[in-house]
Structures are given as C-alpha cells and as structure tokens.
mmCIF file of C-alpha atoms in Angstrom:
data_model
loop_
_atom_site.group_PDB
_atom_site.id
_atom_site.type_symbol
_atom_site.label_atom_id
_atom_site.label_comp_id
_atom_site.label_asym_id
_atom_site.label_seq_id
_atom_site.Cartn_x
_atom_site.Cartn_y
_atom_site.Cartn_z
ATOM 1 C CA UNK A 1 -62.670 14.449 -67.428
ATOM 2 C CA UNK A 2 -63.128 17.099 -64.741
ATOM 3 C CA UNK A 3 -66.126 17.635 -66.448
ATOM 4 C CA UNK A 4 -67.171 13.966 -66.318
ATOM 5 C CA UNK A 5 -65.670 13.219 -62.724
ATOM 6 C CA UNK A 6 -67.797 16.605 -61.042
ATOM 7 C CA UNK A 7 -70.886 15.734 -63.216
ATOM 8 C CA UNK A 8 -70.119 12.350 -61.050
ATOM 9 C CA UNK A 9 -69.735 13.276 -57.771
ATOM 10 C CA UNK A 10 -72.970 15.728 -58.287
ATOM 11 C CA UNK A 11 -75.063 12.320 -59.956
ATOM 12 C CA UNK A 12 -73.210 10.614 -56.674
ATOM 13 C CA UNK A 13 -74.263 13.241 -54.259
ATOM 14 C CA UNK A 14 -77.787 13.233 -54.847
ATOM 15 C CA UNK A 15 -78.537 9.271 -54.720
ATOM 16 C CA UNK A 16 -77.135 9.436 -50.781
ATOM 17 C CA UNK A 17 -78.657 8.744 -48.297
ATOM 18 C CA UNK A 18 -80.409 11.693 -45.531
ATOM 19 C CA UNK A 19 -78.266 11.763 -42.277
ATOM 20 C CA UNK A 20 -79.811 10.248 -39.547
ATOM 21 C CA UNK A 21 -81.523 11.370 -37.162
ATOM 22 C CA UNK A 22 -80.250 13.742 -34.036
ATOM 23 C CA UNK A 23 -80.247 11.970 -30.203
ATOM 24 C CA UNK A 24 -83.769 13.697 -29.885
ATOM 25 C CA UNK A 25 -85.039 12.740 -32.529
ATOM 26 C CA UNK A 26 -85.069 8.484 -30.696
ATOM 27 C CA UNK A 27 -85.002 10.313 -27.212
ATOM 28 C CA UNK A 28 -88.733 10.187 -27.784
ATOM 29 C CA UNK A 29 -88.757 7.314 -27.500
ATOM 30 C CA UNK A 30 -88.306 6.641 -23.883
ATOM 31 C CA UNK A 31 -89.582 9.897 -22.965
ATOM 32 C CA UNK A 32 -93.014 9.842 -21.456
ATOM 33 C CA UNK A 33 -95.535 10.947 -23.093
ATOM 34 C CA UNK A 34 -96.322 14.490 -24.199
ATOM 35 C CA UNK A 35 -100.342 15.734 -24.267
ATOM 36 C CA UNK A 36 -100.824 17.928 -27.387
ATOM 37 C CA UNK A 37 -104.111 19.139 -30.003
ATOM 38 C CA UNK A 38 -106.393 16.066 -31.269
ATOM 39 C CA UNK A 39 -105.648 13.721 -28.023
ATOM 40 C CA UNK A 40 -108.248 12.825 -25.729
ATOM 41 C CA UNK A 41 -108.281 12.211 -22.270
ATOM 42 C CA UNK A 42 -110.489 11.249 -19.885
ATOM 43 C CA UNK A 43 -110.751 12.539 -16.516
ATOM 44 C CA UNK A 44 -111.751 10.805 -13.299
ATOM 45 C CA UNK A 45 -112.509 12.736 -10.319
ATOM 46 C CA UNK A 46 -113.463 11.032 -7.914
ATOM 47 C CA UNK A 47 -117.045 11.229 -6.272
ATOM 48 C CA UNK A 48 -118.369 13.681 -8.917
ATOM 49 C CA UNK A 49 -119.594 12.705 -11.853
ATOM 50 C CA UNK A 50 -120.762 16.096 -13.228
ATOM 51 C CA UNK A 51 -116.312 16.882 -13.232
ATOM 52 C CA UNK A 52 -115.328 13.369 -14.694
ATOM 53 C CA UNK A 53 -115.760 12.478 -18.833
ATOM 54 C CA UNK A 54 -113.679 13.244 -21.791
ATOM 55 C CA UNK A 55 -111.817 16.143 -22.781
ATOM 56 C CA UNK A 56 -111.177 16.444 -26.002
ATOM 57 C CA UNK A 57 -107.229 18.953 -26.512
ATOM 58 C CA UNK A 58 -108.764 21.572 -28.851
ATOM 59 C CA UNK A 59 -105.820 23.024 -30.780
ATOM 60 C CA UNK A 60 -105.134 26.250 -28.851
ATOM 61 C CA UNK A 61 -103.634 23.034 -26.504
ATOM 62 C CA UNK A 62 -106.285 23.775 -24.229
ATOM 63 C CA UNK A 63 -108.963 21.465 -22.266
ATOM 64 C CA UNK A 64 -111.740 22.703 -21.431
ATOM 65 C CA UNK A 65 -113.404 21.273 -17.791
ATOM 66 C CA UNK A 66 -116.553 22.257 -16.204
ATOM 67 C CA UNK A 67 -115.958 25.107 -12.885
ATOM 68 C CA UNK A 68 -112.455 25.572 -14.175
ATOM 69 C CA UNK A 69 -112.302 26.135 -17.021
ATOM 70 C CA UNK A 70 -109.887 26.355 -19.471
ATOM 71 C CA UNK A 71 -106.036 24.035 -19.077
ATOM 72 C CA UNK A 72 -102.911 24.059 -21.102
ATOM 73 C CA UNK A 73 -102.521 20.422 -21.643
ATOM 74 C CA UNK A 74 -100.087 21.646 -24.929
ATOM 75 C CA UNK A 75 -96.783 19.481 -23.993
ATOM 76 C CA UNK A 76 -97.336 17.950 -20.456
ATOM 77 C CA UNK A 77 -97.921 14.254 -19.281
ATOM 78 C CA UNK A 78 -101.351 13.252 -17.508
ATOM 79 C CA UNK A 79 -99.300 13.396 -14.624
ATOM 80 C CA UNK A 80 -99.214 16.814 -14.576
ATOM 81 C CA UNK A 81 -102.269 17.364 -16.121
ATOM 82 C CA UNK A 82 -104.339 15.614 -12.804
ATOM 83 C CA UNK A 83 -102.189 17.993 -9.990
ATOM 84 C CA UNK A 84 -103.257 21.471 -11.888
ATOM 85 C CA UNK A 85 -106.946 20.398 -12.166
ATOM 86 C CA UNK A 86 -105.959 18.874 -8.680
ATOM 87 C CA UNK A 87 -105.214 21.975 -8.013
ATOM 88 C CA UNK A 88 -107.641 24.373 -10.128
ATOM 89 C CA UNK A 89 -110.451 22.340 -7.903
ATOM 90 C CA UNK A 90 -108.532 22.307 -4.191
ATOM 91 C CA UNK A 91 -109.044 26.813 -5.153
ATOM 92 C CA UNK A 92 -112.591 27.283 -4.261
ATOM 93 C CA UNK A 93 -114.731 24.501 -5.774
ATOM 94 C CA UNK A 94 -112.869 20.922 -3.920
ATOM 95 C CA UNK A 95 -112.009 20.086 -0.442
ATOM 96 C CA UNK A 96 -109.598 17.843 -1.558
ATOM 97 C CA UNK A 97 -109.171 16.003 -4.977
ATOM 98 C CA UNK A 98 -108.963 13.328 -5.567
ATOM 99 C CA UNK A 99 -108.416 13.757 -9.732
ATOM 100 C CA UNK A 100 -107.329 10.810 -12.409
ATOM 101 C CA UNK A 101 -106.827 11.291 -16.521
ATOM 102 C CA UNK A 102 -105.284 8.493 -18.627
ATOM 103 C CA UNK A 103 -105.029 9.197 -22.692
ATOM 104 C CA UNK A 104 -108.141 7.797 -24.078
ATOM 105 C CA UNK A 105 -107.193 8.519 -27.546
ATOM 106 C CA UNK A 106 -104.684 9.280 -28.825
ATOM 107 C CA UNK A 107 -103.846 11.879 -32.213
ATOM 108 C CA UNK A 108 -103.852 10.657 -34.671
ATOM 109 C CA UNK A 109 -100.582 10.600 -37.316
ATOM 110 C CA UNK A 110 -99.667 10.835 -41.347
ATOM 111 C CA UNK A 111 -99.438 8.139 -43.786
ATOM 112 C CA UNK A 112 -97.961 9.476 -47.379
ATOM 113 C CA UNK A 113 -96.181 9.040 -50.430
ATOM 114 C CA UNK A 114 -95.004 5.189 -52.396
ATOM 115 C CA UNK A 115 -98.374 3.998 -50.424
ATOM 116 C CA UNK A 116 -101.659 3.271 -51.818
ATOM 117 C CA UNK A 117 -103.659 5.457 -49.349
ATOM 118 C CA UNK A 118 -102.192 8.004 -47.979
ATOM 119 C CA UNK A 119 -104.306 10.109 -45.176
ATOM 120 C CA UNK A 120 -104.180 10.718 -41.831
ATOM 121 C CA UNK A 121 -104.976 6.976 -38.685
ATOM 122 C CA UNK A 122 -105.755 6.469 -36.200
ATOM 123 C CA UNK A 123 -102.871 5.288 -33.634
ATOM 124 C CA UNK A 124 -102.978 2.300 -31.893
ATOM 125 C CA UNK A 125 -99.583 2.084 -28.998
ATOM 126 C CA UNK A 126 -97.061 0.598 -30.030
ATOM 127 C CA UNK A 127 -97.355 1.479 -33.793
ATOM 128 C CA UNK A 128 -94.661 0.830 -35.996
ATOM 129 C CA UNK A 129 -93.314 2.473 -39.453
ATOM 130 C CA UNK A 130 -94.730 -1.052 -41.248
ATOM 131 C CA UNK A 131 -97.984 -1.321 -39.080
ATOM 132 C CA UNK A 132 -98.693 2.469 -40.617
ATOM 133 C CA UNK A 133 -97.572 1.762 -44.096
ATOM 134 C CA UNK A 134 -99.892 -1.449 -43.874
ATOM 135 C CA UNK A 135 -103.556 0.409 -42.665
ATOM 136 C CA UNK A 136 -102.011 3.355 -44.822
ATOM 137 C CA UNK A 137 -102.840 0.355 -47.901
ATOM 138 C CA UNK A 138 -99.191 -1.923 -48.167
ATOM 139 C CA UNK A 139 -96.808 0.176 -50.648
ATOM 140 C CA UNK A 140 -96.855 1.171 -54.156
ATOM 141 C CA UNK A 141 -95.094 -0.576 -56.448
ATOM 142 C CA UNK A 142 -92.093 1.664 -56.738
ATOM 143 C CA UNK A 143 -91.437 2.455 -53.459
ATOM 144 C CA UNK A 144 -88.408 1.679 -50.888
ATOM 145 C CA UNK A 145 -89.188 -0.847 -48.320
ATOM 146 C CA UNK A 146 -86.165 -0.795 -46.279
ATOM 147 C CA UNK A 147 -86.474 3.304 -45.406
ATOM 148 C CA UNK A 148 -89.055 5.720 -44.142
ATOM 149 C CA UNK A 149 -88.923 9.539 -43.732
ATOM 150 C CA UNK A 150 -90.432 10.531 -39.540
ATOM 151 C CA UNK A 151 -91.307 14.326 -39.170
ATOM 152 C CA UNK A 152 -91.796 14.093 -35.477
ATOM 153 C CA UNK A 153 -92.179 17.234 -33.263
ATOM 154 C CA UNK A 154 -89.815 16.974 -30.555
ATOM 155 C CA UNK A 155 -89.246 19.692 -27.823
ATOM 156 C CA UNK A 156 -91.328 21.637 -29.869
ATOM 157 C CA UNK A 157 -89.097 21.731 -32.702
ATOM 158 C CA UNK A 158 -89.797 19.996 -35.819
ATOM 159 C CA UNK A 159 -87.048 16.619 -36.820
ATOM 160 C CA UNK A 160 -86.628 14.315 -38.896
ATOM 161 C CA UNK A 161 -85.370 10.872 -39.708
ATOM 162 C CA UNK A 162 -84.710 8.665 -42.439
ATOM 163 C CA UNK A 163 -85.303 5.102 -40.443
ATOM 164 C CA UNK A 164 -86.020 0.904 -41.333
ATOM 165 C CA UNK A 165 -89.080 -0.233 -41.792
ATOM 166 C CA UNK A 166 -89.096 -1.376 -38.155
ATOM 167 C CA UNK A 167 -88.634 1.752 -36.326
ATOM 168 C CA UNK A 168 -91.747 3.363 -33.894
ATOM 169 C CA UNK A 169 -94.539 4.778 -34.898
ATOM 170 C CA UNK A 170 -95.892 8.554 -32.236
ATOM 171 C CA UNK A 171 -99.022 9.757 -32.260
ATOM 172 C CA UNK A 172 -98.752 12.917 -34.614
ATOM 173 C CA UNK A 173 -96.236 11.232 -36.620
ATOM 174 C CA UNK A 174 -95.591 12.051 -40.191
ATOM 175 C CA UNK A 175 -94.587 8.931 -41.938
ATOM 176 C CA UNK A 176 -92.854 9.529 -45.611
ATOM 177 C CA UNK A 177 -92.629 7.363 -47.426
ATOM 178 C CA UNK A 178 -90.197 7.354 -50.738
ATOM 179 C CA UNK A 179 -89.530 6.107 -54.494
ATOM 180 C CA UNK A 180 -86.491 3.431 -54.521
ATOM 181 C CA UNK A 181 -84.215 4.224 -56.899
ATOM 182 C CA UNK A 182 -84.226 0.682 -58.861
#
C-alpha cells in the first residue's frame, strides 16, 4: 500500500505546474528599457549630420560611433547613452553637443514549443504572449492555451516564469509553449 501511495505522489508531483515567477520577473515590466545586443538606435546630434545615424548594439554590447569609437550600451537606458555620447563629443570634438537617442528597432524575441512555426521574430511594443503565439502561426493541436513559460534576462540573471497567455513579452524574451496534459 505504501508503494502505491509513493508512486501516486511521485506521479502527481510531476504534474504540478511551475512555481510563479519571482517578483523581479514582473518588476522588469515597469523599469526603463535597457539596451542589449540586437537593438538598433537612432542617434541624432543636432547640426551634425555626419554623426546623426542609426547604430546597432553589437554582440559585445557596444555602439560604434564616428569620432568617439565604441560606447558601452548593454544594460543602459537611452538617456544614459545620450549622456555618455554627449560627454565623449564634448571631450575635444564639439563645444556643446545636443544628443538624442531613440530605439529604432528592438532586439527580437523567440517562440518555441507547441506553435506552428517557432523561431525568432521582430518585437512590437505592447506585445503579449498571445500575440507572440499568433505571430508564430498559432498553437499546435497539442498546445496548452492557458499558460506559457517566458525566459528573460533581469539584472544580468536569466529568470523563467510560468505566466498567463495574456502576460506581456519584452524584447529578447523566449516564449515556450508547452504540451497540454489532457
């Protein structure tokens, strides 16, 4: 009898859903956007057309700009990048540079699991996990339609949380759709 009870407990524990995500997981939704590899930003230097352009954050996390070279961008907000570029230009190139930085294209997000076409997709602000599934061609016939796992990097740490299909997706997230049990 104890053996049967032990087997039932083991089987049921395997069916328990993942624990809810940590508070840091959802707190990332309310923080200013932080740049990372794959983001493209529009840098505008007022009255300096040769410096005004679109630049990509490279895989090492830097923007390569004329005159000043590499500017660290990974983990920084657009406001912090504006300040860093202006300070570098002020150091021997321009007297009082007026710099503006805006995200032109966010890094992609990824969808995998029980969707028609998993892969890498362009991020659109305001996206939910349900939108991500729709972009990936919809659910397969075996997919769980209620919850998804989202993996995201928060403060340099990779965190995975099981959330409702209506939860927001951020650039760089990986959305995993699981197979339903029944």
